[in-house]
mmCIF file of C-alpha atoms in Angstrom:
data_model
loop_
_atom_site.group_PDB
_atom_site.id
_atom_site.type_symbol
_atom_site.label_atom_id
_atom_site.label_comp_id
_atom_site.label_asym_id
_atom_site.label_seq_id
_atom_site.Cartn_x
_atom_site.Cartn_y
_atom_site.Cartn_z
ATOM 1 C CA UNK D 1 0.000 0.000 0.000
ATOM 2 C CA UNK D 2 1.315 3.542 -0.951
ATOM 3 C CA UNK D 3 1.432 6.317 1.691
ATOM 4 C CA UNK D 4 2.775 9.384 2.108
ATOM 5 C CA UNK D 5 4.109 11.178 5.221
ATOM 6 C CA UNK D 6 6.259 15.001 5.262
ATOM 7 C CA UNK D 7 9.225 15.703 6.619
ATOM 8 C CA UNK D 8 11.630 18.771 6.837
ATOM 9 C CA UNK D 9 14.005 16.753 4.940
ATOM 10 C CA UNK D 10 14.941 13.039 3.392
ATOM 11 C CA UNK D 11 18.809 11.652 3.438
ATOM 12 C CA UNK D 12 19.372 8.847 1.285
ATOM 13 C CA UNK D 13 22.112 6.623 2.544
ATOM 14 C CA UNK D 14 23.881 6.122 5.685
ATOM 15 C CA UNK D 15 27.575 6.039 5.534
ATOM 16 C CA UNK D 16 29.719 9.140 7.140
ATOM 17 C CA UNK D 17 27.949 11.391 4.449
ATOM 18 C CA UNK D 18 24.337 10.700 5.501
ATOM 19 C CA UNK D 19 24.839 10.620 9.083
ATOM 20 C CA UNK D 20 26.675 14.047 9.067
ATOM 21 C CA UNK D 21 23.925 15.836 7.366
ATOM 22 C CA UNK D 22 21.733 14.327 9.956
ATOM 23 C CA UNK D 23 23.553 15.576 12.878
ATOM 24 C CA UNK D 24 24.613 18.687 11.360
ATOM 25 C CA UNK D 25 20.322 19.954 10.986
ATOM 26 C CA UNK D 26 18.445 21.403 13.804
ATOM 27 C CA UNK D 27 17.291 18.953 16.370
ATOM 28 C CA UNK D 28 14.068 19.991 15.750
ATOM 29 C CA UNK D 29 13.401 19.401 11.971
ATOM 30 C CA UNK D 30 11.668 16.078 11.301
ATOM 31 C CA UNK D 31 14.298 13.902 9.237
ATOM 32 C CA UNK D 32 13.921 10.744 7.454
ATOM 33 C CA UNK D 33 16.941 8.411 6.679
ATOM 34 C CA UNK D 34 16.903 5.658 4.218
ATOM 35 C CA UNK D 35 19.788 3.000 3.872
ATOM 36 C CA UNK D 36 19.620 -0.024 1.967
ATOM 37 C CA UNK D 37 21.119 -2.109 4.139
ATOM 38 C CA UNK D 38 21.420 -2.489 8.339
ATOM 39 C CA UNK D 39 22.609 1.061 9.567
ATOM 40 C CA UNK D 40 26.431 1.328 9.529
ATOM 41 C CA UNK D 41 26.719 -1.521 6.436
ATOM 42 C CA UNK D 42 28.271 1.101 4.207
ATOM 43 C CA UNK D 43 32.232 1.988 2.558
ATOM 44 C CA UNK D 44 32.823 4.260 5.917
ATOM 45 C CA UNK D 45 32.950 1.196 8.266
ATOM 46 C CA UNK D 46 35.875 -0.336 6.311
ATOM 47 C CA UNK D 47 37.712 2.764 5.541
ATOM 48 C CA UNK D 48 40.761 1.670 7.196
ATOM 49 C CA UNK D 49 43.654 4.453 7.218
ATOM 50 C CA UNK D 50 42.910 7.745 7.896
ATOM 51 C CA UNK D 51 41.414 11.043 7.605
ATOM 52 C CA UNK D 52 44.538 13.740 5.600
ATOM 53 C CA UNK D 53 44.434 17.012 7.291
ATOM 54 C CA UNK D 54 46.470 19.919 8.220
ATOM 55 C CA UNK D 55 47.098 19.938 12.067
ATOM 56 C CA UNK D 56 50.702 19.102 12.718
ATOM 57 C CA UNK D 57 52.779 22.087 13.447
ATOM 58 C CA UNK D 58 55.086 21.325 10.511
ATOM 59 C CA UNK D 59 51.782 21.392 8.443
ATOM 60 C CA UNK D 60 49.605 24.044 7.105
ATOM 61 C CA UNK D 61 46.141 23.912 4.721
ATOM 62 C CA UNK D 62 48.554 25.394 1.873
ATOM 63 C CA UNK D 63 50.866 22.484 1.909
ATOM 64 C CA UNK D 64 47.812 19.861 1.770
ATOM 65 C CA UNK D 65 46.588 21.845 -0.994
ATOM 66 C CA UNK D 66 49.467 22.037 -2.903
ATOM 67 C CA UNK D 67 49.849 18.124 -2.451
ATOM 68 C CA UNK D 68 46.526 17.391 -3.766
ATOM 69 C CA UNK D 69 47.292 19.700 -6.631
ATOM 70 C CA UNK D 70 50.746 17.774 -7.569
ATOM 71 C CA UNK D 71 48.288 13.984 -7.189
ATOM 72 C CA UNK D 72 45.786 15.374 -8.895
ATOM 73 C CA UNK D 73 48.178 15.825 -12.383
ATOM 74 C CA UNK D 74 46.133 18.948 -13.210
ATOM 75 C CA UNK D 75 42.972 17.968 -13.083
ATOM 76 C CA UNK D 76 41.492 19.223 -9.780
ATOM 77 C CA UNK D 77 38.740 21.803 -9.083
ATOM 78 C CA UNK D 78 40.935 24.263 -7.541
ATOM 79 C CA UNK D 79 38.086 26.106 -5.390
ATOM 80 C CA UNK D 80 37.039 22.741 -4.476
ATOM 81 C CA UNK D 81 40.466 21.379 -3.017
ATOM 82 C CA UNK D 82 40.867 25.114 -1.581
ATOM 83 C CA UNK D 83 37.527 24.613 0.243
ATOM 84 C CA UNK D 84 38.418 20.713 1.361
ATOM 85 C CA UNK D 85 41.647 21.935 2.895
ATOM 86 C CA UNK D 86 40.542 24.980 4.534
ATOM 87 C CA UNK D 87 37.566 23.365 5.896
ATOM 88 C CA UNK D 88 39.265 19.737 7.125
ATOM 89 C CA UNK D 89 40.446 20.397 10.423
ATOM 90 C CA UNK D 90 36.798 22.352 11.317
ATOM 91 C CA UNK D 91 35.545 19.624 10.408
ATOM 92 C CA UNK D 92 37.776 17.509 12.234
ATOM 93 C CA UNK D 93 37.190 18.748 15.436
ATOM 94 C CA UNK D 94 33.309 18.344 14.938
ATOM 95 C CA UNK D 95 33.856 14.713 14.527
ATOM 96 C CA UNK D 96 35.609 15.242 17.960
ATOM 97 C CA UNK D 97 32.961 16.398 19.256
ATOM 98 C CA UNK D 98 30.345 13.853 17.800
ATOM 99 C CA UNK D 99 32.208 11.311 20.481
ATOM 100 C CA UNK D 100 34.903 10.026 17.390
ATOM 101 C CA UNK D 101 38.134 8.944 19.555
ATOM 102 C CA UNK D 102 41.234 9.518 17.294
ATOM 103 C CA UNK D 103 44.887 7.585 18.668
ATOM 104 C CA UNK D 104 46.903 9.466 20.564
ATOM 105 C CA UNK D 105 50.922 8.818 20.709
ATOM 106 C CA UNK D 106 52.203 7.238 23.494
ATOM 107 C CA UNK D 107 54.093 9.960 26.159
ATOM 108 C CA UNK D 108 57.773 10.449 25.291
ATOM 109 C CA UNK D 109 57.400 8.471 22.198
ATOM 110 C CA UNK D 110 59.145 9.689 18.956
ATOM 111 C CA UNK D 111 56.005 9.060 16.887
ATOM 112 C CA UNK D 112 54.998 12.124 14.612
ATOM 113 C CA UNK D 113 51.943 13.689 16.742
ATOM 114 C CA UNK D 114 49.376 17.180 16.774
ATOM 115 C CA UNK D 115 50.342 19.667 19.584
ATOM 116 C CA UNK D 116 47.449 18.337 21.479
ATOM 117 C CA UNK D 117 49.172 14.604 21.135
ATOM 118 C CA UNK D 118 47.147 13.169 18.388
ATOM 119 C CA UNK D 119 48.850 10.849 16.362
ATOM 120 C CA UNK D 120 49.976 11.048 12.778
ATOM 121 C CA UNK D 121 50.042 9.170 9.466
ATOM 122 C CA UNK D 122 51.755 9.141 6.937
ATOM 123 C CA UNK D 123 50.335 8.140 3.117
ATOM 124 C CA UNK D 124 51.338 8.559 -0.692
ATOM 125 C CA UNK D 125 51.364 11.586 -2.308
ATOM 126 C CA UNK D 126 51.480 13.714 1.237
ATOM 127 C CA UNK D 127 54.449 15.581 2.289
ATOM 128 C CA UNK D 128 54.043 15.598 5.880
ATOM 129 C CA UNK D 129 52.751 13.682 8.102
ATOM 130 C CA UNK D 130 48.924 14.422 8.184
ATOM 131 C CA UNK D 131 46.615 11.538 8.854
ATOM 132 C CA UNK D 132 44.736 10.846 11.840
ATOM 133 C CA UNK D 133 43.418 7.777 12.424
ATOM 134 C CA UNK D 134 41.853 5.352 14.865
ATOM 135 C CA UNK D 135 42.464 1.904 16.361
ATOM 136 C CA UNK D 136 44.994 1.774 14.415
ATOM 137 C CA UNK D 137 43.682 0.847 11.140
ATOM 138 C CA UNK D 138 39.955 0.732 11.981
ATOM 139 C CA UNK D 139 38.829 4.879 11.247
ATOM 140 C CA UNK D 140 36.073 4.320 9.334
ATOM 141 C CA UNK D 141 34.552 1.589 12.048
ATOM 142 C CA UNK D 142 35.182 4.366 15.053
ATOM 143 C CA UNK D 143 34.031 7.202 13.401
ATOM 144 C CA UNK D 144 30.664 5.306 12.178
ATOM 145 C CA UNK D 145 30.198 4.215 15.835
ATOM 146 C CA UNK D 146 30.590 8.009 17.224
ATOM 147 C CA UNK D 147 27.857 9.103 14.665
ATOM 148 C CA UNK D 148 25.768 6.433 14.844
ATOM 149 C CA UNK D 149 25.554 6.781 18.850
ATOM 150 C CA UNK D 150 24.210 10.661 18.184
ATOM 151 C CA UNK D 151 22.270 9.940 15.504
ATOM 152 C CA UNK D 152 20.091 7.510 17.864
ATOM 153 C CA UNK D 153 19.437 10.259 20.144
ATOM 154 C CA UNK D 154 17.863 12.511 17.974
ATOM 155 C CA UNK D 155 14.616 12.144 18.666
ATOM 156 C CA UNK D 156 13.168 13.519 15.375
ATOM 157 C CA UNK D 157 14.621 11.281 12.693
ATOM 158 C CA UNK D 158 12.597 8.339 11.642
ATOM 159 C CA UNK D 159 15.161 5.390 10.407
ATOM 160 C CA UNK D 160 14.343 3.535 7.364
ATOM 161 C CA UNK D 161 16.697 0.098 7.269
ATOM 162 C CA UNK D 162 16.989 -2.466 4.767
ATOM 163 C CA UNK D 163 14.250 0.203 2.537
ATOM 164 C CA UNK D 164 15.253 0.854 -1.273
ATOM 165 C CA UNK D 165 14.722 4.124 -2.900
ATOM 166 C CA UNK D 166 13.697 3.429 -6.133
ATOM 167 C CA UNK D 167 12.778 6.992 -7.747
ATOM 168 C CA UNK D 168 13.281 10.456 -6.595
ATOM 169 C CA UNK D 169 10.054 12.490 -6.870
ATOM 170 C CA UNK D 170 10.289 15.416 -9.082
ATOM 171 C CA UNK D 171 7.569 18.294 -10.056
ATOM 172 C CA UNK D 172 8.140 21.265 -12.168
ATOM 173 C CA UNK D 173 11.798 20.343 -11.830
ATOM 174 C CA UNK D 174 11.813 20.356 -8.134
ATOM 175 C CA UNK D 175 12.050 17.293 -6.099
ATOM 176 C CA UNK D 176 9.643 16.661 -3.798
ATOM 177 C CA UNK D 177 10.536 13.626 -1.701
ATOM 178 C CA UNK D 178 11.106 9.690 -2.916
ATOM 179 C CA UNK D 179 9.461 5.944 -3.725
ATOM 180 C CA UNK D 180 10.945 3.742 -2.310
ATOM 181 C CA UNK D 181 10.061 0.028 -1.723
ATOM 182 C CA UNK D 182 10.241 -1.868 2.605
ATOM 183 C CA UNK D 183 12.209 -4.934 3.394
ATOM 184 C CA UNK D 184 8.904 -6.585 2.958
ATOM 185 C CA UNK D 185 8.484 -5.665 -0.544
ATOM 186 C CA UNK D 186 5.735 -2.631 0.263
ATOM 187 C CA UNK D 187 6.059 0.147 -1.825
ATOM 188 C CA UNK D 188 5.592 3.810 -0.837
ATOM 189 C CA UNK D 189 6.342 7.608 -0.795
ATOM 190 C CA UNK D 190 7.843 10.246 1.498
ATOM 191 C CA UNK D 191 7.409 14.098 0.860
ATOM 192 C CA UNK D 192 9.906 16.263 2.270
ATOM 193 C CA UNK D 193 11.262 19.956 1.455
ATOM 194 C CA UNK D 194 14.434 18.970 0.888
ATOM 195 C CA UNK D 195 16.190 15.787 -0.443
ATOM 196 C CA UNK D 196 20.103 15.063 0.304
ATOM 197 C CA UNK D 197 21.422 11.767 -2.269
ATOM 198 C CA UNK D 198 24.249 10.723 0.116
ATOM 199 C CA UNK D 199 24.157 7.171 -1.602
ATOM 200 C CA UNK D 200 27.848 5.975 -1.469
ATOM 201 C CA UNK D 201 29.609 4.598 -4.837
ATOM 202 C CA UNK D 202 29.774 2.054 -7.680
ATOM 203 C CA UNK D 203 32.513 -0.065 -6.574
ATOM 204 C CA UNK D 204 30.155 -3.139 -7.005
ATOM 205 C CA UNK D 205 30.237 -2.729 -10.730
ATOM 206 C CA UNK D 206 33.539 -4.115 -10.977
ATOM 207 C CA UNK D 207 35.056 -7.611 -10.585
ATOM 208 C CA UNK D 208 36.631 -6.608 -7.538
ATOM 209 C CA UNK D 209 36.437 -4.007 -5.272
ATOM 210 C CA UNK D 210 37.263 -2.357 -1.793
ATOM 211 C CA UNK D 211 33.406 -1.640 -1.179
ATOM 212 C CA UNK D 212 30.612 -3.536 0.645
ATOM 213 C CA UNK D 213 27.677 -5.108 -1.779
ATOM 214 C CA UNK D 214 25.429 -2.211 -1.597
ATOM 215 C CA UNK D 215 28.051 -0.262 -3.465
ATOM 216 C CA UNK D 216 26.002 -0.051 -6.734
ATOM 217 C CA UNK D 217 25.564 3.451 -8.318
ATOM 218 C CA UNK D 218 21.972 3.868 -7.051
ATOM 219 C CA UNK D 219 22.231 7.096 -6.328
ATOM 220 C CA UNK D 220 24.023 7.941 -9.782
ATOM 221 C CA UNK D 221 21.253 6.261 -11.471
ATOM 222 C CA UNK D 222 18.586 7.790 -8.895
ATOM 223 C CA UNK D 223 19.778 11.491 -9.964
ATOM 224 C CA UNK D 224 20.339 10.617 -13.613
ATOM 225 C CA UNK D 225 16.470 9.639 -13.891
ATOM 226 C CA UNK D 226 14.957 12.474 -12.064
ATOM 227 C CA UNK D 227 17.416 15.189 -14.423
ATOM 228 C CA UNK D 228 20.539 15.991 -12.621
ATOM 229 C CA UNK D 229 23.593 16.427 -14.534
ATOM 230 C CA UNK D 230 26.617 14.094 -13.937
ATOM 231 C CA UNK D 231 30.396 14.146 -14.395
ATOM 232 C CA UNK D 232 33.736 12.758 -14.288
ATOM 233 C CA UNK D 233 32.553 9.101 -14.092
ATOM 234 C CA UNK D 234 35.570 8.065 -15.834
ATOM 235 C CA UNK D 235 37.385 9.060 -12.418
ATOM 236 C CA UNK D 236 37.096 5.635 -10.864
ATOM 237 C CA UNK D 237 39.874 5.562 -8.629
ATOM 238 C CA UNK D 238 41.481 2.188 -8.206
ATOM 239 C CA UNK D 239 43.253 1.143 -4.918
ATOM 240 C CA UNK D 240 46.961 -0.395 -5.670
ATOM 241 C CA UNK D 241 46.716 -3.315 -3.082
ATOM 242 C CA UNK D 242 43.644 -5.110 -1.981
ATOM 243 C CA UNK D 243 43.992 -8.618 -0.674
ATOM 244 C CA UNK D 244 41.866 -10.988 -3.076
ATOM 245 C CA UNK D 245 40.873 -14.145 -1.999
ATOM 246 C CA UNK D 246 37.922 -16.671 -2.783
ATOM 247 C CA UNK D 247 35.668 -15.124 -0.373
ATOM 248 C CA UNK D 248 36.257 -11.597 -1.617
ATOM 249 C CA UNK D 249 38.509 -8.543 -1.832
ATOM 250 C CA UNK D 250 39.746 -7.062 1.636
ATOM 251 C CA UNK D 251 41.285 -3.823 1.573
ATOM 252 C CA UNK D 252 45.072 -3.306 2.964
ATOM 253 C CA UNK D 253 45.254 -0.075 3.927
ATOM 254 C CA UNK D 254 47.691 2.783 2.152
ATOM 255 C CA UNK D 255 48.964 3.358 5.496
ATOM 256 C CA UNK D 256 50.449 0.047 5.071
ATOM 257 C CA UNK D 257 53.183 1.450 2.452
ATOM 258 C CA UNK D 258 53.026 4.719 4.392
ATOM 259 C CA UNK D 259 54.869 2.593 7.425
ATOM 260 C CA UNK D 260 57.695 1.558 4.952
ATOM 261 C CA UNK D 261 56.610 -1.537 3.344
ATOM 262 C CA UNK D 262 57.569 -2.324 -0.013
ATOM 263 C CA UNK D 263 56.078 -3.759 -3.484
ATOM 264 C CA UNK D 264 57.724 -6.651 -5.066
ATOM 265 C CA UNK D 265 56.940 -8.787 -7.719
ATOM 266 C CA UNK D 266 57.559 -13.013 -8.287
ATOM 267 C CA UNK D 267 61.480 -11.772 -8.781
ATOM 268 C CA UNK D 268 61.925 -10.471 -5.634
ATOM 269 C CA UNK D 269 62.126 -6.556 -7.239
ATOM 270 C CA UNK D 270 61.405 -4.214 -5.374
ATOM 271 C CA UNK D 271 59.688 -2.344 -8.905
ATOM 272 C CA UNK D 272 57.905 1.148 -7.547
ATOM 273 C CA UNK D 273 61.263 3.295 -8.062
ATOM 274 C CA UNK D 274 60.875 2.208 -11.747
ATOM 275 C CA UNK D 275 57.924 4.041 -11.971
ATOM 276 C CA UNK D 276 58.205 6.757 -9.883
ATOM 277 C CA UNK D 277 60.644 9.126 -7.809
ATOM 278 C CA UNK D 278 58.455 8.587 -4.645
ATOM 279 C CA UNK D 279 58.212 5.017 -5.047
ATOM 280 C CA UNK D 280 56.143 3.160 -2.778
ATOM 281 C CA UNK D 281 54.523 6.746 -1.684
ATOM 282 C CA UNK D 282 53.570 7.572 -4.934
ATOM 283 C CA UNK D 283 49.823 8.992 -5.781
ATOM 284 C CA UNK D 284 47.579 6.095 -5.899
ATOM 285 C CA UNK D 285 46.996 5.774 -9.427
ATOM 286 C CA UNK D 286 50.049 5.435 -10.255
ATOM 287 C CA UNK D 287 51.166 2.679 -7.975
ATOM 288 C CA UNK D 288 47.897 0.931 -9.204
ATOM 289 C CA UNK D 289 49.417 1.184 -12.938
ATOM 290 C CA UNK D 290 52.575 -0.293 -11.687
ATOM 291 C CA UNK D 291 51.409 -3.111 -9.828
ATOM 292 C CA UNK D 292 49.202 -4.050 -12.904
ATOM 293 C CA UNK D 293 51.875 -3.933 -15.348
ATOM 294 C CA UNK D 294 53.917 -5.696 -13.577
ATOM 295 C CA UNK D 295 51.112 -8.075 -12.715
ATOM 296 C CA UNK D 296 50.792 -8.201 -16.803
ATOM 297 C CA UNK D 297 54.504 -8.893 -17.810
ATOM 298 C CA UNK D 298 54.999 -11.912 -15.275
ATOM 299 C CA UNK D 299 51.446 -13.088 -15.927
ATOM 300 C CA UNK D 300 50.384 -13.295 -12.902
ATOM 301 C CA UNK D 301 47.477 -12.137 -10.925
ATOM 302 C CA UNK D 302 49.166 -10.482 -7.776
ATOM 303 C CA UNK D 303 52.328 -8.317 -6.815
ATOM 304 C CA UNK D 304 53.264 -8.692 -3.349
ATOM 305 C CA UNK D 305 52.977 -6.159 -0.209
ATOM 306 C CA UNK D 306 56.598 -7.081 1.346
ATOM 307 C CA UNK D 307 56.529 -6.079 5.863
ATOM 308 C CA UNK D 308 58.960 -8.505 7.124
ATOM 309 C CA UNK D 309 61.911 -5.881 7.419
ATOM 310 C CA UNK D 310 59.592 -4.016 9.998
ATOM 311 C CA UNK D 311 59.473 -4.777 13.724
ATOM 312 C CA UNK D 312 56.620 -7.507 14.351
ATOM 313 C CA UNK D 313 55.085 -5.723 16.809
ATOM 314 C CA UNK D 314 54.561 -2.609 15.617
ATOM 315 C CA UNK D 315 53.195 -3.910 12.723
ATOM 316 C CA UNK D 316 50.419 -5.952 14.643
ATOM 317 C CA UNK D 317 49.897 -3.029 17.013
ATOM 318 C CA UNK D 318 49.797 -0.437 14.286
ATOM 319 C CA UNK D 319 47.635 -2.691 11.874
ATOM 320 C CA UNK D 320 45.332 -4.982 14.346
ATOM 321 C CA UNK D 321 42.551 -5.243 11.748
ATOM 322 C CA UNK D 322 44.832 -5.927 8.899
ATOM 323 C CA UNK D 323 46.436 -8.221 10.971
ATOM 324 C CA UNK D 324 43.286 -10.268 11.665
ATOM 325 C CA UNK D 325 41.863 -10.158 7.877
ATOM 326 C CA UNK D 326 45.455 -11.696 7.023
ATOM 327 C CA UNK D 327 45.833 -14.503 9.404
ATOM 328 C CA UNK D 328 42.140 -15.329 8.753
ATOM 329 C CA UNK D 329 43.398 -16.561 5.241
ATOM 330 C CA UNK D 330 46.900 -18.257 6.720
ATOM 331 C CA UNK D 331 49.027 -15.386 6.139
ATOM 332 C CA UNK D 332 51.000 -13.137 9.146
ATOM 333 C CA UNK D 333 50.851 -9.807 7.762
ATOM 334 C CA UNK D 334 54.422 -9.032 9.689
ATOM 335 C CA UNK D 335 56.294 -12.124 8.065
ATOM 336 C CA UNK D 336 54.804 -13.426 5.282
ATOM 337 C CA UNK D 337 54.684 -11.432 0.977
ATOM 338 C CA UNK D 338 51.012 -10.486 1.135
ATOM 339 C CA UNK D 339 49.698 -10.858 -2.445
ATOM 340 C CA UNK D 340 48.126 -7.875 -3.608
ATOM 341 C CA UNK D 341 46.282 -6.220 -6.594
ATOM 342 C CA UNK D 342 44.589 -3.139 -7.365
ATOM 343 C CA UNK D 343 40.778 -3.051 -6.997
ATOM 344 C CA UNK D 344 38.143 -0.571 -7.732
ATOM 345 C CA UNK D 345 37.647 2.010 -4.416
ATOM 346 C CA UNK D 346 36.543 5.367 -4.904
ATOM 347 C CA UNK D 347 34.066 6.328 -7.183
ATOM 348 C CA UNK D 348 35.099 10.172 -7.792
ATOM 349 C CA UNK D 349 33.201 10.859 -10.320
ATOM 350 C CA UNK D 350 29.286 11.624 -9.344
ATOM 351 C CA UNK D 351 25.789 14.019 -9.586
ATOM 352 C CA UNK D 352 27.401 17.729 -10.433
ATOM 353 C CA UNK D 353 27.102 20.011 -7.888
ATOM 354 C CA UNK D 354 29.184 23.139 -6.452
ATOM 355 C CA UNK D 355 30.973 23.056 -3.255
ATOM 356 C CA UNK D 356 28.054 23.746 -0.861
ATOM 357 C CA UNK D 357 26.006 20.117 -2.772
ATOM 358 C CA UNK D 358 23.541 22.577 -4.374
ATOM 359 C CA UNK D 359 23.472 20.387 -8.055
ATOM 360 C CA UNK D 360 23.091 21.225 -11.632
ATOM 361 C CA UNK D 361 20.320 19.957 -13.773
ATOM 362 C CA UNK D 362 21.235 18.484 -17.293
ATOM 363 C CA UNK D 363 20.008 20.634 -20.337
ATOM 364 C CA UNK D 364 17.290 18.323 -21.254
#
C-alpha cells in the first residue's frame, strides 16, 4: 500500500555522508533516513587508514593543498580542493565532538603527533605527516560508531533500514521527496522539502572491489532519472593493493606502504622506483598502474605487499585489523609477501554540484 508522510528533509544513505547531514540539521526538523542495508553496512565502516588534514605544526592547509594539486596531475577543481583543505580540520574537530576517539601517541614516544598529542600518518602523495586515524587501522569503524551513537538520540529522525529508494520524486523540476520500496516488498512515498542523495559509490560494478555489496551506483542512477547532470565518471579511482581471496577482496590499507613496506613482484624486485621518484609513496593511481603492469609482464594475478623488514610488533599493534583479515586466510601480515592487486575504491566521479552540494540539472 502507498502512503505518504512530510518531513523537513529526506537523506538517502547512511555512511559518514548521511549521518553528518543528519547531525549537522536542527534537532528539531523532522528527518527521514533511508539506507539499503542495516545502519552502519556502508564503505565508511571499512575505511581503514585515515582522515589527511592539516594539524601538525610542521603542516599548514597550503601544503595539503598544494599536495593534492601535484596527485591530482592537473585535473582538480581548484576552489574545491581550496575549500576541502581549509575546511578539514573544522571539520575535524566536529567529529571530535560527535564522540569520534582519534589515537593518541604514546608519552615520550618519537612518533609524529598534533600539539594536542594526536597521532599522525603518513600516506602517498602527502608531504608531511597528516593523517589521523583510529584503532589503528579501523577509522572508518570508530568514526561510524561516534555518529551512529548521536544519531540515535535525535529524537526527530525516523530510520528507514533495509528500505530501497527506487525513484526520486520530481515536479516542475523540483524534487519533492522519494518511492521507495520496505524490506517486505511494500512500496511507498515520502514528501519532504528537501532531499540530500548521500548514496555511497559504484565499486560493485567491478570484478573486484574495496566496497561492501550495496556499493552499486543507485544514487548515480537515482539522480540521472529524475534530471541531474553528472560528471567525471571516468574518475574511478582504483586502490593499488587489496587482498583478493575466494571469499572476496579485503582492503590493505595505504597506510600500510606509508609505514615503509615495499612492493615486489615473483622476482623479488622491489619495482615502484621504476615508476616513480616517490616510489612506494607515490599517488595512488600510479602505484595501481605499476602493480598491474607488472602483474601483466609476469602473468600473474598479484604483486606482493613485502613487511617482514619491519618490527613484528609494531606492525600488529599499528595494523590490528589488517592483521586479523590476514591470518584469517593463513598469512602473518608481519612475516609473510602479502599478495596484492589493485581493486576498484573510490568512485570520484558523481551528480554535479558546487561546493556547498547545491546540483546542476542536465540541459534536457
Amino acid at each position: 500500500m502507498a502512503y505518504s508522510q512530510p518531513y523537513d528533509v529526506v537523506i538517502v544513505g547512511g555512511g559518514i555522508a548521511g549521518l553528518s547531514v543528519a547531525l549537522r540539521l536542527p534537532a528539531d526538523m523532522r528527518v527521514a533516513l533511508f539506507t539499503k542495508g542495516q545502519l552502519g553496512e556502508s564503505n565508511t565502516r571499512y575505511a581503514q587508514g585515515g582522515l589527511a588534514v592539516a594539524v601538525g605544526a610542521d603542516d599548514s592547509p597550503e601544503l595539503h593543498f598544494q599536495d593534492t594539486l601535484a596527485a591530482g596531475a592537473g585535473l582538480c577543481d581548484k576552489e574545491a580542493v581550496r575549500f576541502l583543505v581549509e575546511q578539514g580540520p573544522a571539520a575535524v574537530n566536529w567529529l571530535m565532538q560527535m564522540g569520534v576517539q582519534f589515537d593518541r601517541a604514546e608519552p615520550g614516544s618519537d612518533s609524529h603527533a598534533t600539539s594536542g598529542g594526536f597521532l599522525l600518518g603518513r600516506e602517498a602523495a602527502h608531504s608531511r605527516w597528516r593523517v589521523l586515524h583510529a584503532g589503528g587501522d579501523a577509522t572508518g569503524a570508530e568514526i561510524e560508531r561516534a555518529l551512529m551513537n548521536a544519531l540515535r538520540m535525535r529524537t526527530s529522525l525516523d530510520l528507514y533500514e533495509e528500505t530501497f529508494v527506487s525513484d526520486l520524486l520530481v515536479e516542475d523540476r523540483v524534487c519533492i521527496g522519494v518511492s521507495a520500496m520496505s524490506r517486505d516488498g511494500r512500496s511507498f512515498t515520502i514528501h519532504a522539502s528537501a532531499t540530500v542523495l548521500a548514496s555511497g559509490g559504484a565499486g560493485g560494478l567491478w570484478l573486484h572491489t574495496s566496497n561492501p555489496s550495496g556499493a552499486t551506483a543507485d544514487g548515480l542512477a537515482l539522480a540521472w532519472q529524475a534530471g541531474a547532470a553528472l560528471t567525471d565518471l571516468e574518475f574511478m579511482q582504483f586502490h593499488p593493493t587489496v587482498l583478493v581471496m575466494e571469499d572476496g577482496s579485503h582492503l590493505i590499507s595505504e597506510a600500510v606502504r606509508g609505514e615503509g613496506a615495499y612492493l615486489r613482484n615473483h622476482a623479488g624486485e622491489c619495482f615502484m622506483p621504476r615508476y616513480h621518484a616517490s616510489a612506494e609513496l607515490a599517488p595512488r593511481d600510479v602505484v595501481a598502474r605499476a602493480i598491474l603492469t607488472e602483474m601483466l609482464s609476469e602473468q600473474t594475478d598479484c604483486q606482493y605487499l613485502d613487511l617482514r623488514h619491519l618490527p613484528a610488533e609494531r606492525i600488529y599493534a599499528r595494523f590490528p585489523t589488517i592483521t586479523a583479515i590476514c591470518h584469517k586466510h593463513g598469512l602473518d601480515l608481519a612475516r609473510d609477501l602479502i599478495p596484492v592487486a589493485p581493486a576498484a575504491h573510490y568512485c570520484m566521479g558523481g551528480v554535479l554540484v558546487d561546493t556547498t552540494c547545491l546540483l546542476y540539472t542536465s540541459p534536457s
